[in-house]
Every structure is written in C-alpha cells, then in structure tokens.
Amino acid sequence: MEARSITAEIPMAPRMSEDPAELVPELAEVSAALFKATGNGSVPRSTIGLVQLRAGQLVGSTYLTVLHTGFLRQGGQSEERITSVASWQDSPYFTGAERAALALVEAVLQPSTDGERVSDELYARAAEHYPAKALATLMFAIGQVGFFTPVALIAKPTPGRSFTDPWG
C-alpha cells in the first residue's frame, strides 16, 4: 500500500468534473424521498445530523464530514457536541437516545469481530429510546449517508461548497 505524505496538499476541486446529479437526473427524486423520509419528525433533526456526521467520519469522507458539521452548526449545535462526535463514547454531551443512535451507526458501518454487527442487545437498547417509526427513520438516515458515500468517495465533491452546488 502506498503511503501518503501528511504534508501533501490535497486539491480543492472535485475529482469528477461533471455533477453526477446532472448526469443522472433521476437521482433528484430518490434524493428528495430520502430527505423527506429522514425529516419525518420522529427523530430530532439534531440526532439525524449527529448520526450522519459520525457516518461521514467512519467512511473517511471529508466532504460528508464537513457537510454534516455545517448542518449541525446551522441547526444551533454547540462546538463541544460537534467536535466530540468522534469520541462520543466518553463525551458528556450526548443523551442516552443519541448514544444509542451513534452506537447503531457505528455497528452498521464497522466490521464486527464477534458476529452480528447490530446485536440483539444493541437493538434492544436503541428500542428503549426510539419507537418503531423512529428506529426505521434512523435506519434510513444511516442508509441515506450510505447512499451518498460512493459519490463522496469516488467523485469527491469539494468540501465546504454548498450542498446544492458541490461541483460549482
């Protein structure tokens, strides 16, 4: 495996010059449906944002990490909460429900060394905090990031650009 220099500058331009959404306009309908599903009100928007930030961190996408950090800031989340998402297990800034949601996203996106990724115990812990519709919404919120992960990692939109114009 080739080592990358920690001092190398990374270009601030997308790898793919064309916007995939313009190349495949059918994506707009799918994207809108995912946003509508995750914004159904059964899970606080801040929890969805925390889960999606952690997902971006776990998949190693600067674009998704910057995007969801920005959404959390716009939503009024404190810097302490935003910056401690990466170390949520020992952070005092999260509720039990948020911890369950963050544990779910980690279980889904990280390989397990001892069986199922989402154990019955983790599911039960999450179900203590979230009724069925909210659990389904959390699943779709994790899936929403999963859906856009290939775009973020393959096409590499420019971090920090507007969500609606990452190729501009």
mmCIF file with all atom_site columns, C-alpha atoms in Angstrom:
data_model
loop_
_atom_site.group_PDB
_atom_site.id
_atom_site.type_symbol
_atom_site.label_atom_id
_atom_site.label_alt_id
_atom_site.label_comp_id
_atom_site.label_asym_id
_atom_site.label_entity_id
_atom_site.label_seq_id
_atom_site.pdbx_PDB_ins_code
_atom_site.Cartn_x
_atom_site.Cartn_y
_atom_site.Cartn_z
_atom_site.occupancy
_atom_site.B_iso_or_equiv
_atom_site.pdbx_formal_charge
_atom_site.auth_seq_id
_atom_site.auth_comp_id
_atom_site.auth_asym_id
_atom_site.auth_atom_id
_atom_site.pdbx_PDB_model_num
ATOM 1   C CA . MET A 1 1   ? 0.000   0.000   0.000   1.00 0.00 ? 1   MET A CA 1
ATOM 2   C CA . GLU A 1 2   ? 1.316   3.405   -0.949  1.00 0.00 ? 2   GLU A CA 1
ATOM 3   C CA . ALA A 1 3   ? 1.901   5.783   1.963   1.00 0.00 ? 3   ALA A CA 1
ATOM 4   C CA . ARG A 1 4   ? 0.518   9.283   1.674   1.00 0.00 ? 4   ARG A CA 1
ATOM 5   C CA . SER A 1 5   ? 2.508   12.245  2.848   1.00 0.00 ? 5   SER A CA 1
ATOM 6   C CA . ILE A 1 6   ? 0.900   14.157  5.683   1.00 0.00 ? 6   ILE A CA 1
ATOM 7   C CA . THR A 1 7   ? 2.320   17.364  4.261   1.00 0.00 ? 7   THR A CA 1
ATOM 8   C CA . ALA A 1 8   ? 0.978   16.902  0.719   1.00 0.00 ? 8   ALA A CA 1
ATOM 9   C CA . GLU A 1 9   ? -1.644  19.412  -0.331  1.00 0.00 ? 9   GLU A CA 1
ATOM 10  C CA . ILE A 1 10  ? -4.935  17.945  -1.432  1.00 0.00 ? 10  ILE A CA 1
ATOM 11  C CA . PRO A 1 11  ? -6.516  19.720  -4.418  1.00 0.00 ? 11  PRO A CA 1
ATOM 12  C CA . MET A 1 12  ? -9.701  21.639  -3.606  1.00 0.00 ? 12  MET A CA 1
ATOM 13  C CA . ALA A 1 13  ? -11.521 20.605  -6.761  1.00 0.00 ? 13  ALA A CA 1
ATOM 14  C CA . PRO A 1 14  ? -13.808 17.661  -7.376  1.00 0.00 ? 14  PRO A CA 1
ATOM 15  C CA . ARG A 1 15  ? -12.226 14.564  -8.873  1.00 0.00 ? 15  ARG A CA 1
ATOM 16  C CA . MET A 1 16  ? -15.171 14.170  -11.237 1.00 0.00 ? 16  MET A CA 1
ATOM 17  C CA . SER A 1 17  ? -15.682 17.361  -13.203 1.00 0.00 ? 17  SER A CA 1
ATOM 18  C CA . GLU A 1 18  ? -19.351 16.725  -14.026 1.00 0.00 ? 18  GLU A CA 1
ATOM 19  C CA . ASP A 1 19  ? -22.038 16.756  -11.343 1.00 0.00 ? 19  ASP A CA 1
ATOM 20  C CA . PRO A 1 20  ? -23.377 13.167  -11.100 1.00 0.00 ? 20  PRO A CA 1
ATOM 21  C CA . ALA A 1 21  ? -26.862 14.547  -10.360 1.00 0.00 ? 21  ALA A CA 1
ATOM 22  C CA . GLU A 1 22  ? -26.834 16.347  -13.703 1.00 0.00 ? 22  GLU A CA 1
ATOM 23  C CA . LEU A 1 23  ? -25.562 13.248  -15.492 1.00 0.00 ? 23  LEU A CA 1
ATOM 24  C CA . VAL A 1 24  ? -28.289 11.114  -13.886 1.00 0.00 ? 24  VAL A CA 1
ATOM 25  C CA . PRO A 1 25  ? -31.214 13.477  -13.215 1.00 0.00 ? 25  PRO A CA 1
ATOM 26  C CA . GLU A 1 26  ? -33.348 10.614  -11.876 1.00 0.00 ? 26  GLU A CA 1
ATOM 27  C CA . LEU A 1 27  ? -31.248 10.894  -8.724  1.00 0.00 ? 27  LEU A CA 1
ATOM 28  C CA . ALA A 1 28  ? -33.150 14.037  -7.681  1.00 0.00 ? 28  ALA A CA 1
ATOM 29  C CA . GLU A 1 29  ? -36.338 12.080  -6.996  1.00 0.00 ? 29  GLU A CA 1
ATOM 30  C CA . VAL A 1 30  ? -34.531 9.451   -4.923  1.00 0.00 ? 30  VAL A CA 1
ATOM 31  C CA . SER A 1 31  ? -32.600 12.096  -3.019  1.00 0.00 ? 31  SER A CA 1
ATOM 32  C CA . ALA A 1 32  ? -35.753 14.105  -2.263  1.00 0.00 ? 32  ALA A CA 1
ATOM 33  C CA . ALA A 1 33  ? -37.523 10.979  -0.999  1.00 0.00 ? 33  ALA A CA 1
ATOM 34  C CA . LEU A 1 34  ? -34.619 10.150  1.334   1.00 0.00 ? 34  LEU A CA 1
ATOM 35  C CA . PHE A 1 35  ? -34.566 13.689  2.753   1.00 0.00 ? 35  PHE A CA 1
ATOM 36  C CA . LYS A 1 36  ? -38.329 13.590  3.253   1.00 0.00 ? 36  LYS A CA 1
ATOM 37  C CA . ALA A 1 37  ? -38.144 10.194  4.968   1.00 0.00 ? 37  ALA A CA 1
ATOM 38  C CA . THR A 1 38  ? -35.418 11.236  7.400   1.00 0.00 ? 38  THR A CA 1
ATOM 39  C CA . GLY A 1 39  ? -37.154 14.546  8.111   1.00 0.00 ? 39  GLY A CA 1
ATOM 40  C CA . ASN A 1 40  ? -40.460 12.978  9.161   1.00 0.00 ? 40  ASN A CA 1
ATOM 41  C CA . GLY A 1 41  ? -40.152 14.352  12.717  1.00 0.00 ? 41  GLY A CA 1
ATOM 42  C CA . SER A 1 42  ? -39.936 11.017  14.537  1.00 0.00 ? 42  SER A CA 1
ATOM 43  C CA . VAL A 1 43  ? -36.249 11.596  15.358  1.00 0.00 ? 43  VAL A CA 1
ATOM 44  C CA . PRO A 1 44  ? -34.878 15.032  16.272  1.00 0.00 ? 44  PRO A CA 1
ATOM 45  C CA . ARG A 1 45  ? -33.058 16.690  13.364  1.00 0.00 ? 45  ARG A CA 1
ATOM 46  C CA . SER A 1 46  ? -30.031 17.120  15.645  1.00 0.00 ? 46  SER A CA 1
ATOM 47  C CA . THR A 1 47  ? -29.848 13.353  16.228  1.00 0.00 ? 47  THR A CA 1
ATOM 48  C CA . ILE A 1 48  ? -30.061 12.687  12.492  1.00 0.00 ? 48  ILE A CA 1
ATOM 49  C CA . GLY A 1 49  ? -27.242 15.204  11.995  1.00 0.00 ? 49  GLY A CA 1
ATOM 50  C CA . LEU A 1 50  ? -25.052 13.606  14.671  1.00 0.00 ? 50  LEU A CA 1
ATOM 51  C CA . VAL A 1 51  ? -25.587 10.158  13.163  1.00 0.00 ? 51  VAL A CA 1
ATOM 52  C CA . GLN A 1 52  ? -24.799 11.399  9.675   1.00 0.00 ? 52  GLN A CA 1
ATOM 53  C CA . LEU A 1 53  ? -21.689 13.256  10.857  1.00 0.00 ? 53  LEU A CA 1
ATOM 54  C CA . ARG A 1 54  ? -20.430 10.081  12.527  1.00 0.00 ? 54  ARG A CA 1
ATOM 55  C CA . ALA A 1 55  ? -21.181 8.116   9.365   1.00 0.00 ? 55  ALA A CA 1
ATOM 56  C CA . GLY A 1 56  ? -19.136 10.584  7.306   1.00 0.00 ? 56  GLY A CA 1
ATOM 57  C CA . GLN A 1 57  ? -16.261 10.210  9.755   1.00 0.00 ? 57  GLN A CA 1
ATOM 58  C CA . LEU A 1 58  ? -16.462 6.415   9.683   1.00 0.00 ? 58  LEU A CA 1
ATOM 59  C CA . VAL A 1 59  ? -16.413 6.181   5.890   1.00 0.00 ? 59  VAL A CA 1
ATOM 60  C CA . GLY A 1 60  ? -13.488 8.612   5.760   1.00 0.00 ? 60  GLY A CA 1
ATOM 61  C CA . SER A 1 61  ? -15.149 11.335  3.707   1.00 0.00 ? 61  SER A CA 1
ATOM 62  C CA . THR A 1 62  ? -14.032 14.897  4.293   1.00 0.00 ? 62  THR A CA 1
ATOM 63  C CA . TYR A 1 63  ? -16.902 16.129  2.114   1.00 0.00 ? 63  TYR A CA 1
ATOM 64  C CA . LEU A 1 64  ? -19.566 14.359  4.209   1.00 0.00 ? 64  LEU A CA 1
ATOM 65  C CA . THR A 1 65  ? -17.871 15.292  7.485   1.00 0.00 ? 65  THR A CA 1
ATOM 66  C CA . VAL A 1 66  ? -17.697 18.985  6.563   1.00 0.00 ? 66  VAL A CA 1
ATOM 67  C CA . LEU A 1 67  ? -21.235 18.911  5.142   1.00 0.00 ? 67  LEU A CA 1
ATOM 68  C CA . HIS A 1 68  ? -22.842 17.422  8.258   1.00 0.00 ? 68  HIS A CA 1
ATOM 69  C CA . THR A 1 69  ? -20.728 19.562  10.592  1.00 0.00 ? 69  THR A CA 1
ATOM 70  C CA . GLY A 1 70  ? -22.079 22.602  8.766   1.00 0.00 ? 70  GLY A CA 1
ATOM 71  C CA . PHE A 1 71  ? -25.670 21.372  9.032   1.00 0.00 ? 71  PHE A CA 1
ATOM 72  C CA . LEU A 1 72  ? -25.227 20.832  12.775  1.00 0.00 ? 72  LEU A CA 1
ATOM 73  C CA . ARG A 1 73  ? -23.786 24.335  13.213  1.00 0.00 ? 73  ARG A CA 1
ATOM 74  C CA . GLN A 1 74  ? -26.664 25.824  11.224  1.00 0.00 ? 74  GLN A CA 1
ATOM 75  C CA . GLY A 1 75  ? -29.029 23.901  13.493  1.00 0.00 ? 75  GLY A CA 1
ATOM 76  C CA . GLY A 1 76  ? -27.506 25.557  16.564  1.00 0.00 ? 76  GLY A CA 1
ATOM 77  C CA . GLN A 1 77  ? -25.489 22.636  17.904  1.00 0.00 ? 77  GLN A CA 1
ATOM 78  C CA . SER A 1 78  ? -22.583 23.524  20.179  1.00 0.00 ? 78  SER A CA 1
ATOM 79  C CA . GLU A 1 79  ? -18.985 23.093  19.079  1.00 0.00 ? 79  GLU A CA 1
ATOM 80  C CA . GLU A 1 80  ? -18.466 20.718  22.018  1.00 0.00 ? 80  GLU A CA 1
ATOM 81  C CA . ARG A 1 81  ? -21.158 18.357  20.730  1.00 0.00 ? 81  ARG A CA 1
ATOM 82  C CA . ILE A 1 82  ? -19.999 18.584  17.131  1.00 0.00 ? 82  ILE A CA 1
ATOM 83  C CA . THR A 1 83  ? -16.315 18.049  17.838  1.00 0.00 ? 83  THR A CA 1
ATOM 84  C CA . SER A 1 84  ? -16.866 15.227  20.307  1.00 0.00 ? 84  SER A CA 1
ATOM 85  C CA . VAL A 1 85  ? -18.934 13.085  17.926  1.00 0.00 ? 85  VAL A CA 1
ATOM 86  C CA . ALA A 1 86  ? -15.733 11.198  17.039  1.00 0.00 ? 86  ALA A CA 1
ATOM 87  C CA . SER A 1 87  ? -15.263 10.302  20.716  1.00 0.00 ? 87  SER A CA 1
ATOM 88  C CA . TRP A 1 88  ? -18.933 10.141  21.745  1.00 0.00 ? 88  TRP A CA 1
ATOM 89  C CA . GLN A 1 89  ? -18.449 7.066   23.970  1.00 0.00 ? 89  GLN A CA 1
ATOM 90  C CA . ASP A 1 90  ? -16.686 9.096   26.660  1.00 0.00 ? 90  ASP A CA 1
ATOM 91  C CA . SER A 1 91  ? -18.199 12.508  25.916  1.00 0.00 ? 91  SER A CA 1
ATOM 92  C CA . PRO A 1 92  ? -20.628 14.067  28.412  1.00 0.00 ? 92  PRO A CA 1
ATOM 93  C CA . TYR A 1 93  ? -22.533 15.947  25.684  1.00 0.00 ? 93  TYR A CA 1
ATOM 94  C CA . PHE A 1 94  ? -24.951 13.268  24.450  1.00 0.00 ? 94  PHE A CA 1
ATOM 95  C CA . THR A 1 95  ? -28.222 11.865  25.728  1.00 0.00 ? 95  THR A CA 1
ATOM 96  C CA . GLY A 1 96  ? -28.904 8.162   26.092  1.00 0.00 ? 96  GLY A CA 1
ATOM 97  C CA . ALA A 1 97  ? -31.018 8.247   22.943  1.00 0.00 ? 97  ALA A CA 1
ATOM 98  C CA . GLU A 1 98  ? -28.241 9.964   20.975  1.00 0.00 ? 98  GLU A CA 1
ATOM 99  C CA . ARG A 1 99  ? -25.718 7.427   22.282  1.00 0.00 ? 99  ARG A CA 1
ATOM 100 C CA . ALA A 1 100 ? -27.942 4.578   21.108  1.00 0.00 ? 100 ALA A CA 1
ATOM 101 C CA . ALA A 1 101 ? -28.222 6.187   17.657  1.00 0.00 ? 101 ALA A CA 1
ATOM 102 C CA . LEU A 1 102 ? -24.444 6.719   17.443  1.00 0.00 ? 102 LEU A CA 1
ATOM 103 C CA . ALA A 1 103 ? -23.846 3.120   18.533  1.00 0.00 ? 103 ALA A CA 1
ATOM 104 C CA . LEU A 1 104 ? -26.182 1.954   15.743  1.00 0.00 ? 104 LEU A CA 1
ATOM 105 C CA . VAL A 1 105 ? -24.348 3.878   13.034  1.00 0.00 ? 105 VAL A CA 1
ATOM 106 C CA . GLU A 1 106 ? -21.010 2.538   14.246  1.00 0.00 ? 106 GLU A CA 1
ATOM 107 C CA . ALA A 1 107 ? -22.328 -1.024  14.348  1.00 0.00 ? 107 ALA A CA 1
ATOM 108 C CA . VAL A 1 108 ? -23.709 -0.758  10.816  1.00 0.00 ? 108 VAL A CA 1
ATOM 109 C CA . LEU A 1 109 ? -20.616 0.832   9.274   1.00 0.00 ? 109 LEU A CA 1
ATOM 110 C CA . GLN A 1 110 ? -17.829 -1.003  11.093  1.00 0.00 ? 110 GLN A CA 1
ATOM 111 C CA . PRO A 1 111 ? -16.979 -4.679  10.737  1.00 0.00 ? 111 PRO A CA 1
ATOM 112 C CA . SER A 1 112 ? -17.666 -6.854  13.748  1.00 0.00 ? 112 SER A CA 1
ATOM 113 C CA . THR A 1 113 ? -15.092 -9.274  15.108  1.00 0.00 ? 113 THR A CA 1
ATOM 114 C CA . ASP A 1 114 ? -17.652 -11.274 17.083  1.00 0.00 ? 114 ASP A CA 1
ATOM 115 C CA . GLY A 1 115 ? -20.728 -11.951 14.996  1.00 0.00 ? 115 GLY A CA 1
ATOM 116 C CA . GLU A 1 116 ? -23.555 -9.678  14.037  1.00 0.00 ? 116 GLU A CA 1
ATOM 117 C CA . ARG A 1 117 ? -22.843 -6.020  13.560  1.00 0.00 ? 117 ARG A CA 1
ATOM 118 C CA . VAL A 1 118 ? -26.099 -4.978  15.226  1.00 0.00 ? 118 VAL A CA 1
ATOM 119 C CA . SER A 1 119 ? -26.556 -7.285  18.178  1.00 0.00 ? 119 SER A CA 1
ATOM 120 C CA . ASP A 1 120 ? -29.897 -8.023  19.802  1.00 0.00 ? 120 ASP A CA 1
ATOM 121 C CA . GLU A 1 121 ? -28.633 -6.131  22.850  1.00 0.00 ? 121 GLU A CA 1
ATOM 122 C CA . LEU A 1 122 ? -27.828 -3.012  20.814  1.00 0.00 ? 122 LEU A CA 1
ATOM 123 C CA . TYR A 1 123 ? -31.182 -3.205  19.056  1.00 0.00 ? 123 TYR A CA 1
ATOM 124 C CA . ALA A 1 124 ? -32.972 -3.519  22.409  1.00 0.00 ? 124 ALA A CA 1
ATOM 125 C CA . ARG A 1 125 ? -31.025 -0.553  23.796  1.00 0.00 ? 125 ARG A CA 1
ATOM 126 C CA . ALA A 1 126 ? -31.998 1.574   20.786  1.00 0.00 ? 126 ALA A CA 1
ATOM 127 C CA . ALA A 1 127 ? -35.631 0.383   21.009  1.00 0.00 ? 127 ALA A CA 1
ATOM 128 C CA . GLU A 1 128 ? -35.749 1.631   24.607  1.00 0.00 ? 128 GLU A CA 1
ATOM 129 C CA . HIS A 1 129 ? -35.256 5.156   23.255  1.00 0.00 ? 129 HIS A CA 1
ATOM 130 C CA . TYR A 1 130 ? -36.985 5.003   19.884  1.00 0.00 ? 130 TYR A CA 1
ATOM 131 C CA . PRO A 1 131 ? -40.407 3.639   18.907  1.00 0.00 ? 131 PRO A CA 1
ATOM 132 C CA . ALA A 1 132 ? -40.666 1.619   15.684  1.00 0.00 ? 132 ALA A CA 1
ATOM 133 C CA . LYS A 1 133 ? -41.127 4.588   13.308  1.00 0.00 ? 133 LYS A CA 1
ATOM 134 C CA . ALA A 1 134 ? -38.162 6.409   14.836  1.00 0.00 ? 134 ALA A CA 1
ATOM 135 C CA . LEU A 1 135 ? -35.976 3.281   14.589  1.00 0.00 ? 135 LEU A CA 1
ATOM 136 C CA . ALA A 1 136 ? -36.944 2.936   10.941  1.00 0.00 ? 136 ALA A CA 1
ATOM 137 C CA . THR A 1 137 ? -36.111 6.610   10.419  1.00 0.00 ? 137 THR A CA 1
ATOM 138 C CA . LEU A 1 138 ? -32.671 6.088   11.997  1.00 0.00 ? 138 LEU A CA 1
ATOM 139 C CA . MET A 1 139 ? -32.091 3.144   9.657   1.00 0.00 ? 139 MET A CA 1
ATOM 140 C CA . PHE A 1 140 ? -32.951 5.353   6.682   1.00 0.00 ? 140 PHE A CA 1
ATOM 141 C CA . ALA A 1 141 ? -30.738 8.189   7.977   1.00 0.00 ? 141 ALA A CA 1
ATOM 142 C CA . ILE A 1 142 ? -27.785 5.786   8.126   1.00 0.00 ? 142 ILE A CA 1
ATOM 143 C CA . GLY A 1 143 ? -28.754 4.458   4.708   1.00 0.00 ? 143 GLY A CA 1
ATOM 144 C CA . GLN A 1 144 ? -29.010 7.983   3.319   1.00 0.00 ? 144 GLN A CA 1
ATOM 145 C CA . VAL A 1 145 ? -25.339 8.585   4.085   1.00 0.00 ? 145 VAL A CA 1
ATOM 146 C CA . GLY A 1 146 ? -24.564 5.123   2.745   1.00 0.00 ? 146 GLY A CA 1
ATOM 147 C CA . PHE A 1 147 ? -26.364 6.009   -0.473  1.00 0.00 ? 147 PHE A CA 1
ATOM 148 C CA . PHE A 1 148 ? -24.222 9.117   -0.983  1.00 0.00 ? 148 PHE A CA 1
ATOM 149 C CA . THR A 1 149 ? -20.930 7.599   0.233   1.00 0.00 ? 149 THR A CA 1
ATOM 150 C CA . PRO A 1 150 ? -19.871 6.378   -3.246  1.00 0.00 ? 150 PRO A CA 1
ATOM 151 C CA . VAL A 1 151 ? -20.448 9.872   -4.661  1.00 0.00 ? 151 VAL A CA 1
ATOM 152 C CA . ALA A 1 152 ? -18.384 11.388  -1.853  1.00 0.00 ? 152 ALA A CA 1
ATOM 153 C CA . LEU A 1 153 ? -15.523 8.892   -2.172  1.00 0.00 ? 153 LEU A CA 1
ATOM 154 C CA . ILE A 1 154 ? -15.419 8.369   -5.941  1.00 0.00 ? 154 ILE A CA 1
ATOM 155 C CA . ALA A 1 155 ? -16.410 11.757  -7.396  1.00 0.00 ? 155 ALA A CA 1
ATOM 156 C CA . LYS A 1 156 ? -15.005 13.724  -4.414  1.00 0.00 ? 156 LYS A CA 1
ATOM 157 C CA . PRO A 1 157 ? -17.093 16.902  -4.424  1.00 0.00 ? 157 PRO A CA 1
ATOM 158 C CA . THR A 1 158 ? -15.311 19.912  -2.985  1.00 0.00 ? 158 THR A CA 1
ATOM 159 C CA . PRO A 1 159 ? -15.595 20.041  0.830   1.00 0.00 ? 159 PRO A CA 1
ATOM 160 C CA . GLY A 1 160 ? -17.232 23.163  2.177   1.00 0.00 ? 160 GLY A CA 1
ATOM 161 C CA . ARG A 1 161 ? -19.102 24.042  -1.015  1.00 0.00 ? 161 ARG A CA 1
ATOM 162 C CA . SER A 1 162 ? -22.851 24.493  -0.921  1.00 0.00 ? 162 SER A CA 1
ATOM 163 C CA . PHE A 1 163 ? -24.757 21.219  -0.606  1.00 0.00 ? 163 PHE A CA 1
ATOM 164 C CA . THR A 1 164 ? -26.786 22.261  -3.628  1.00 0.00 ? 164 THR A CA 1
ATOM 165 C CA . ASP A 1 165 ? -23.724 23.126  -5.727  1.00 0.00 ? 165 ASP A CA 1
ATOM 166 C CA . PRO A 1 166 ? -20.741 20.950  -4.729  1.00 0.00 ? 166 PRO A CA 1
ATOM 167 C CA . TRP A 1 167 ? -19.437 20.953  -8.319  1.00 0.00 ? 167 TRP A CA 1
ATOM 168 C CA . GLY A 1 168 ? -19.733 24.696  -8.979  1.00 0.00 ? 168 GLY A CA 1
#
